[in-house]
Short mmCIF file of N, CA and C in Angstrom, two decimals:
data_model
loop_
_atom_site.label_atom_id
_atom_site.label_comp_id
_atom_site.label_asym_id
_atom_site.label_seq_id
_atom_site.Cartn_x
_atom_site.Cartn_y
_atom_site.Cartn_z
N MET A 30 -8.79 -6.43 -9.92
CA MET A 30 -7.66 -5.69 -10.35
C MET A 30 -7.38 -4.71 -9.20
N CYS A 31 -6.15 -4.58 -8.87
CA CYS A 31 -5.67 -3.79 -7.74
C CYS A 31 -5.48 -2.32 -8.36
N ASP A 32 -5.51 -1.34 -7.43
CA ASP A 32 -5.18 0.00 -7.87
C ASP A 32 -3.66 0.27 -8.14
N SER A 33 -3.36 1.21 -8.97
CA SER A 33 -1.96 1.56 -9.16
C SER A 33 -1.35 2.15 -7.83
N PRO A 34 -0.07 1.66 -7.46
CA PRO A 34 0.44 2.08 -6.16
C PRO A 34 0.68 3.67 -6.13
N SER A 35 0.83 4.14 -7.40
CA SER A 35 1.13 5.61 -7.64
C SER A 35 -0.12 6.35 -7.10
N SER A 36 -1.33 5.91 -7.15
CA SER A 36 -2.48 6.57 -6.61
C SER A 36 -2.86 6.37 -5.28
N LEU A 37 -2.11 5.51 -4.54
CA LEU A 37 -2.31 5.18 -3.02
C LEU A 37 -1.33 6.03 -2.18
N TYR A 38 -1.77 6.26 -1.00
CA TYR A 38 -0.99 6.82 0.01
C TYR A 38 -1.22 6.18 1.42
N ALA A 39 -0.24 6.10 2.25
CA ALA A 39 -0.40 5.52 3.63
C ALA A 39 -0.22 6.63 4.59
N GLU A 40 -1.01 6.80 5.49
CA GLU A 40 -0.98 7.76 6.61
C GLU A 40 -0.18 7.08 7.72
N THR A 41 -0.54 5.92 8.05
CA THR A 41 0.16 5.12 9.15
C THR A 41 0.36 3.75 8.71
N VAL A 42 1.43 3.11 9.14
CA VAL A 42 1.72 1.73 8.96
C VAL A 42 2.22 1.29 10.31
N SER A 43 1.52 0.26 10.95
CA SER A 43 1.88 -0.42 12.22
C SER A 43 2.22 -1.75 11.99
N VAL A 44 3.39 -2.22 12.21
CA VAL A 44 3.77 -3.63 12.21
C VAL A 44 4.05 -4.20 13.52
N GLU A 45 3.22 -5.04 13.96
CA GLU A 45 3.33 -5.57 15.28
C GLU A 45 3.56 -7.08 15.23
N ASN A 46 3.81 -7.81 16.28
CA ASN A 46 4.17 -9.28 16.14
C ASN A 46 3.13 -10.09 15.46
N ASP A 47 1.93 -9.77 15.54
CA ASP A 47 0.82 -10.58 14.98
C ASP A 47 -0.08 -9.91 14.03
N SER A 48 0.25 -8.67 13.53
CA SER A 48 -0.60 -8.09 12.63
C SER A 48 0.15 -6.86 11.97
N VAL A 49 -0.45 -6.37 10.82
CA VAL A 49 0.03 -5.28 10.14
C VAL A 49 -1.20 -4.48 9.79
N ARG A 50 -1.15 -3.17 10.24
CA ARG A 50 -2.20 -2.22 10.04
C ARG A 50 -1.78 -0.98 9.20
N ILE A 51 -2.54 -0.77 8.17
CA ILE A 51 -2.33 0.32 7.23
C ILE A 51 -3.49 1.18 7.08
N GLN A 52 -3.32 2.51 7.31
CA GLN A 52 -4.44 3.47 7.17
C GLN A 52 -3.96 4.32 6.09
N GLY A 53 -4.89 4.65 5.16
CA GLY A 53 -4.40 5.42 4.05
C GLY A 53 -5.67 5.76 3.08
N GLY A 54 -5.31 6.10 1.91
CA GLY A 54 -6.39 6.45 1.01
C GLY A 54 -5.90 6.41 -0.47
N ILE A 55 -6.77 6.97 -1.32
CA ILE A 55 -6.42 6.96 -2.80
C ILE A 55 -6.48 8.42 -3.10
N GLY A 56 -5.74 8.84 -4.01
CA GLY A 56 -5.52 10.25 -4.29
C GLY A 56 -6.70 10.78 -5.16
N SER A 57 -7.83 10.09 -5.29
CA SER A 57 -9.00 10.65 -6.03
C SER A 57 -10.19 10.63 -5.06
N SER A 58 -11.12 11.44 -5.20
CA SER A 58 -12.30 11.34 -4.41
C SER A 58 -13.57 10.55 -4.89
N ALA A 59 -13.47 10.08 -6.18
CA ALA A 59 -14.49 9.33 -6.70
C ALA A 59 -14.64 7.82 -6.22
N PRO A 60 -13.46 7.02 -6.11
CA PRO A 60 -13.64 5.45 -5.89
C PRO A 60 -13.90 5.37 -4.44
N ALA A 61 -14.63 4.15 -4.34
CA ALA A 61 -14.87 3.61 -2.90
C ALA A 61 -14.04 2.41 -2.72
N TYR A 62 -13.39 2.21 -1.45
CA TYR A 62 -12.61 1.16 -1.06
C TYR A 62 -13.55 -0.05 -0.92
N VAL A 63 -12.99 -1.08 -1.58
CA VAL A 63 -13.85 -2.30 -1.72
C VAL A 63 -13.13 -3.61 -1.16
N GLY A 64 -11.79 -3.50 -0.89
CA GLY A 64 -11.12 -4.59 -0.38
C GLY A 64 -9.55 -4.61 -0.57
N HIS A 65 -9.03 -5.77 -0.25
CA HIS A 65 -7.54 -5.82 -0.54
C HIS A 65 -7.06 -7.35 -0.64
N ILE A 66 -5.96 -7.54 -1.17
CA ILE A 66 -5.21 -8.88 -1.17
C ILE A 66 -3.88 -8.59 -0.73
N TYR A 67 -3.28 -9.69 -0.32
CA TYR A 67 -1.86 -9.49 0.06
C TYR A 67 -1.07 -10.89 -0.02
N LYS A 68 0.22 -10.73 -0.06
CA LYS A 68 1.00 -11.91 -0.12
C LYS A 68 2.41 -11.60 0.55
N ILE A 69 3.01 -12.53 1.18
CA ILE A 69 4.30 -12.34 1.82
C ILE A 69 5.39 -13.27 1.07
N GLU A 70 6.30 -12.52 0.57
CA GLU A 70 7.49 -13.25 -0.03
C GLU A 70 8.89 -12.75 0.67
N GLY A 71 9.42 -13.79 1.38
CA GLY A 71 10.63 -13.63 2.14
C GLY A 71 10.13 -12.54 3.33
N SER A 72 10.91 -11.56 3.30
CA SER A 72 10.64 -10.54 4.40
C SER A 72 9.80 -9.41 3.97
N ASN A 73 9.03 -9.54 2.76
CA ASN A 73 8.33 -8.50 2.20
C ASN A 73 6.80 -8.79 2.23
N LEU A 74 6.09 -7.81 2.56
CA LEU A 74 4.47 -7.97 2.57
C LEU A 74 4.19 -7.08 1.36
N TYR A 75 3.42 -7.60 0.43
CA TYR A 75 2.85 -6.93 -0.69
C TYR A 75 1.18 -6.86 -0.52
N ILE A 76 0.76 -5.64 -0.58
CA ILE A 76 -0.68 -5.41 -0.50
C ILE A 76 -1.22 -4.80 -1.72
N GLY A 77 -2.25 -5.45 -2.25
CA GLY A 77 -2.98 -4.91 -3.45
C GLY A 77 -4.38 -4.28 -2.75
N VAL A 78 -4.51 -3.02 -3.16
CA VAL A 78 -5.84 -2.32 -2.64
C VAL A 78 -6.68 -2.13 -3.72
N LYS A 79 -7.96 -2.42 -3.46
CA LYS A 79 -9.02 -2.33 -4.53
C LYS A 79 -10.09 -1.29 -4.19
N HIS A 80 -10.31 -0.44 -5.17
CA HIS A 80 -11.47 0.59 -5.18
C HIS A 80 -12.30 0.34 -6.28
N ASN A 81 -13.47 0.94 -6.25
CA ASN A 81 -14.50 0.80 -7.27
C ASN A 81 -15.02 2.22 -7.56
N THR A 82 -15.01 2.70 -8.75
CA THR A 82 -15.51 4.03 -9.12
C THR A 82 -16.98 4.07 -9.05
N LEU A 83 -17.70 3.03 -9.56
CA LEU A 83 -19.10 3.07 -9.46
C LEU A 83 -19.60 3.16 -8.19
N LEU A 84 -19.11 2.39 -7.15
CA LEU A 84 -19.57 2.55 -5.89
C LEU A 84 -19.27 3.75 -5.27
N GLY A 85 -18.13 4.46 -5.73
CA GLY A 85 -17.70 5.74 -5.32
C GLY A 85 -18.83 6.86 -5.43
N PHE A 86 -19.64 6.63 -6.50
CA PHE A 86 -20.66 7.65 -6.67
C PHE A 86 -21.72 7.48 -5.86
N ILE A 87 -21.93 6.47 -5.20
CA ILE A 87 -22.94 6.18 -4.22
C ILE A 87 -22.36 6.47 -2.82
N ASN A 88 -21.13 6.06 -2.59
CA ASN A 88 -20.45 6.20 -1.23
C ASN A 88 -18.98 6.58 -1.38
N ARG A 89 -18.78 7.85 -1.29
CA ARG A 89 -17.40 8.26 -1.57
C ARG A 89 -16.57 8.12 -0.37
N TRP A 90 -16.07 6.91 -0.10
CA TRP A 90 -15.14 6.50 0.99
C TRP A 90 -13.92 5.97 0.36
N GLY A 91 -12.82 6.69 -0.16
CA GLY A 91 -11.74 6.09 -0.67
C GLY A 91 -10.74 5.86 0.33
N ASP A 92 -10.92 6.23 1.50
CA ASP A 92 -9.99 5.96 2.65
C ASP A 92 -10.10 4.51 3.01
N PHE A 93 -9.10 3.94 3.57
CA PHE A 93 -9.14 2.45 3.95
C PHE A 93 -8.39 2.28 5.31
N ASP A 94 -8.72 1.32 6.04
CA ASP A 94 -8.01 0.92 7.29
C ASP A 94 -7.87 -0.63 7.21
N ILE A 95 -6.72 -0.99 6.93
CA ILE A 95 -6.52 -2.49 6.70
C ILE A 95 -5.80 -3.18 7.86
N THR A 96 -6.38 -4.18 8.32
CA THR A 96 -5.48 -4.88 9.41
C THR A 96 -5.41 -6.42 8.81
N ILE A 97 -4.16 -6.75 8.70
CA ILE A 97 -3.87 -8.12 8.28
C ILE A 97 -3.29 -9.03 9.43
N SER A 98 -3.83 -10.03 9.77
CA SER A 98 -3.28 -10.86 10.94
C SER A 98 -2.36 -11.89 10.28
N VAL A 99 -1.11 -11.60 10.58
CA VAL A 99 0.02 -12.37 10.10
C VAL A 99 1.11 -12.31 11.07
N ASP A 100 1.96 -13.35 11.10
CA ASP A 100 3.23 -13.44 11.89
C ASP A 100 4.18 -12.27 11.34
N ALA A 101 4.05 -11.13 12.02
CA ALA A 101 4.94 -10.01 11.29
C ALA A 101 6.25 -9.92 11.86
N THR A 102 6.85 -10.83 12.66
CA THR A 102 8.10 -10.73 13.17
C THR A 102 9.26 -10.71 12.26
N SER A 103 9.01 -11.22 11.09
CA SER A 103 10.19 -11.31 10.15
C SER A 103 10.00 -10.23 8.91
N ILE A 104 8.78 -9.42 8.90
CA ILE A 104 8.47 -8.52 7.83
C ILE A 104 9.52 -7.29 7.96
N GLU A 105 10.12 -6.95 6.88
CA GLU A 105 11.21 -5.81 6.84
C GLU A 105 10.67 -4.82 6.08
N ASN A 106 9.72 -5.11 4.99
CA ASN A 106 9.21 -4.00 4.10
C ASN A 106 7.81 -4.30 3.80
N VAL A 107 7.05 -3.24 3.60
CA VAL A 107 5.64 -3.35 3.14
C VAL A 107 5.53 -2.45 1.96
N TYR A 108 4.80 -3.02 1.06
CA TYR A 108 4.67 -2.34 -0.41
C TYR A 108 3.28 -2.38 -0.66
N PHE A 109 2.65 -1.25 -1.45
CA PHE A 109 1.56 -1.35 -2.22
C PHE A 109 1.95 -1.76 -3.58
N LYS A 110 1.20 -2.72 -4.14
CA LYS A 110 1.53 -3.45 -5.36
C LYS A 110 0.29 -3.68 -6.37
N ASP A 111 0.55 -3.57 -7.60
CA ASP A 111 -0.40 -4.09 -8.54
C ASP A 111 0.22 -5.04 -9.49
N ASN A 112 -0.17 -5.29 -10.63
CA ASN A 112 0.46 -6.31 -11.50
C ASN A 112 1.87 -5.87 -12.03
N ASN A 113 2.10 -4.57 -12.18
CA ASN A 113 3.40 -4.03 -12.79
C ASN A 113 4.16 -3.24 -11.91
N LYS A 114 3.65 -2.65 -10.94
CA LYS A 114 4.33 -1.72 -10.06
C LYS A 114 4.20 -2.02 -8.58
N GLU A 115 5.10 -1.48 -7.81
CA GLU A 115 5.21 -1.60 -6.41
C GLU A 115 5.77 -0.20 -5.82
N LYS A 116 5.34 0.06 -4.50
CA LYS A 116 5.72 1.25 -3.93
C LYS A 116 6.03 0.91 -2.48
N LEU A 117 7.35 1.13 -2.03
CA LEU A 117 7.65 0.92 -0.53
C LEU A 117 7.03 1.86 0.18
N ILE A 118 6.26 1.46 1.32
CA ILE A 118 5.59 2.37 2.23
C ILE A 118 6.03 2.27 3.58
N TRP A 119 6.68 1.13 4.01
CA TRP A 119 7.28 1.03 5.38
C TRP A 119 8.50 0.02 5.35
N ASN A 120 9.38 0.49 6.04
CA ASN A 120 10.59 -0.35 6.11
C ASN A 120 10.98 -0.31 7.70
N ALA A 121 11.56 -1.60 8.17
CA ALA A 121 11.72 -1.93 9.57
C ALA A 121 12.80 -0.95 10.18
N ASN A 122 13.74 -0.31 9.41
CA ASN A 122 14.72 0.70 9.78
C ASN A 122 14.28 2.02 9.80
N LYS A 123 13.43 2.45 8.68
CA LYS A 123 13.12 3.80 8.47
C LYS A 123 11.67 4.03 8.99
N GLY A 124 10.83 3.07 9.09
CA GLY A 124 9.41 3.39 9.44
C GLY A 124 8.72 3.76 8.20
N LEU A 125 7.66 4.68 8.35
CA LEU A 125 6.82 5.03 7.24
C LEU A 125 7.62 5.81 6.13
N ILE A 126 7.59 5.31 5.08
CA ILE A 126 8.45 5.91 3.88
C ILE A 126 7.80 6.96 3.11
N ARG A 127 6.56 6.79 2.74
CA ARG A 127 5.76 7.71 1.75
C ARG A 127 4.45 7.87 2.32
N VAL A 128 4.06 9.07 2.35
CA VAL A 128 2.65 9.34 2.90
C VAL A 128 1.78 9.94 1.85
N ILE A 129 2.31 10.39 0.79
CA ILE A 129 1.50 10.89 -0.38
C ILE A 129 1.79 10.17 -1.65
N PRO A 130 0.82 10.11 -2.67
CA PRO A 130 1.06 9.56 -3.92
C PRO A 130 2.42 10.11 -4.62
N GLN A 131 3.21 9.12 -5.09
CA GLN A 131 4.35 9.52 -5.71
C GLN A 131 4.63 8.52 -6.97
N ALA A 132 5.62 8.72 -7.66
CA ALA A 132 6.08 7.85 -8.71
C ALA A 132 6.42 6.44 -8.06
N THR A 133 6.39 5.42 -8.78
CA THR A 133 6.40 4.07 -8.21
C THR A 133 7.61 3.38 -9.04
N GLN A 134 8.04 2.30 -8.32
CA GLN A 134 9.01 1.39 -8.98
C GLN A 134 8.43 0.70 -9.83
N SER A 135 8.93 0.52 -11.07
CA SER A 135 8.38 -0.51 -12.11
C SER A 135 8.98 -1.76 -12.02
N ILE A 136 8.35 -2.91 -11.76
CA ILE A 136 8.99 -4.27 -11.62
C ILE A 136 9.74 -4.55 -12.82
N ASN A 137 9.13 -4.28 -14.00
CA ASN A 137 9.84 -4.69 -15.34
C ASN A 137 11.03 -3.77 -15.69
N ASP A 138 11.08 -2.47 -15.47
CA ASP A 138 12.04 -1.61 -15.90
C ASP A 138 12.99 -1.15 -14.76
N ALA A 139 12.63 -1.66 -13.55
CA ALA A 139 13.46 -1.47 -12.27
C ALA A 139 13.94 0.12 -12.21
N THR A 140 12.94 0.92 -12.39
CA THR A 140 13.34 2.39 -12.11
C THR A 140 12.43 2.91 -10.93
N GLU A 141 13.03 3.88 -10.16
CA GLU A 141 12.35 4.31 -9.05
C GLU A 141 12.71 5.80 -8.90
N ASP A 142 11.79 6.54 -8.23
CA ASP A 142 12.11 7.82 -7.91
C ASP A 142 12.88 7.80 -6.42
N ASP A 143 14.04 8.07 -6.44
CA ASP A 143 14.84 7.95 -5.22
C ASP A 143 14.39 9.00 -4.26
N ASP A 144 14.42 8.63 -2.99
CA ASP A 144 14.18 9.61 -1.92
C ASP A 144 15.38 10.56 -1.84
N LYS A 145 15.16 11.81 -1.78
CA LYS A 145 16.28 12.60 -1.56
C LYS A 145 16.31 13.10 -0.05
N GLU A 146 17.39 12.98 0.59
CA GLU A 146 17.54 13.24 1.99
C GLU A 146 18.42 14.46 2.18
#
């Protein structure tokens, strides 16, 4: 099971021709990063990040540095995602979108906290 996108943050997102790199963490100090999954749909890359609270008591490393080797030339958006929610963290036009945990878009309810500029 993947972490809720609202608990995750991205410090850097780098989208190159042959890879995507995301550095970030979880808004809690207890869990330890244990892996990730991803899928590409159209021009969107969805990343599910996994932490384990039990391992966090042994090794408190909630930060992650994920590199995914993919053809990134057509990726326009990068999202954190779990079963029900997604959070946009990078856009080809705007770059890094969110760097701290915030409210997320619900896939079922289609609500989102709009960025105020």
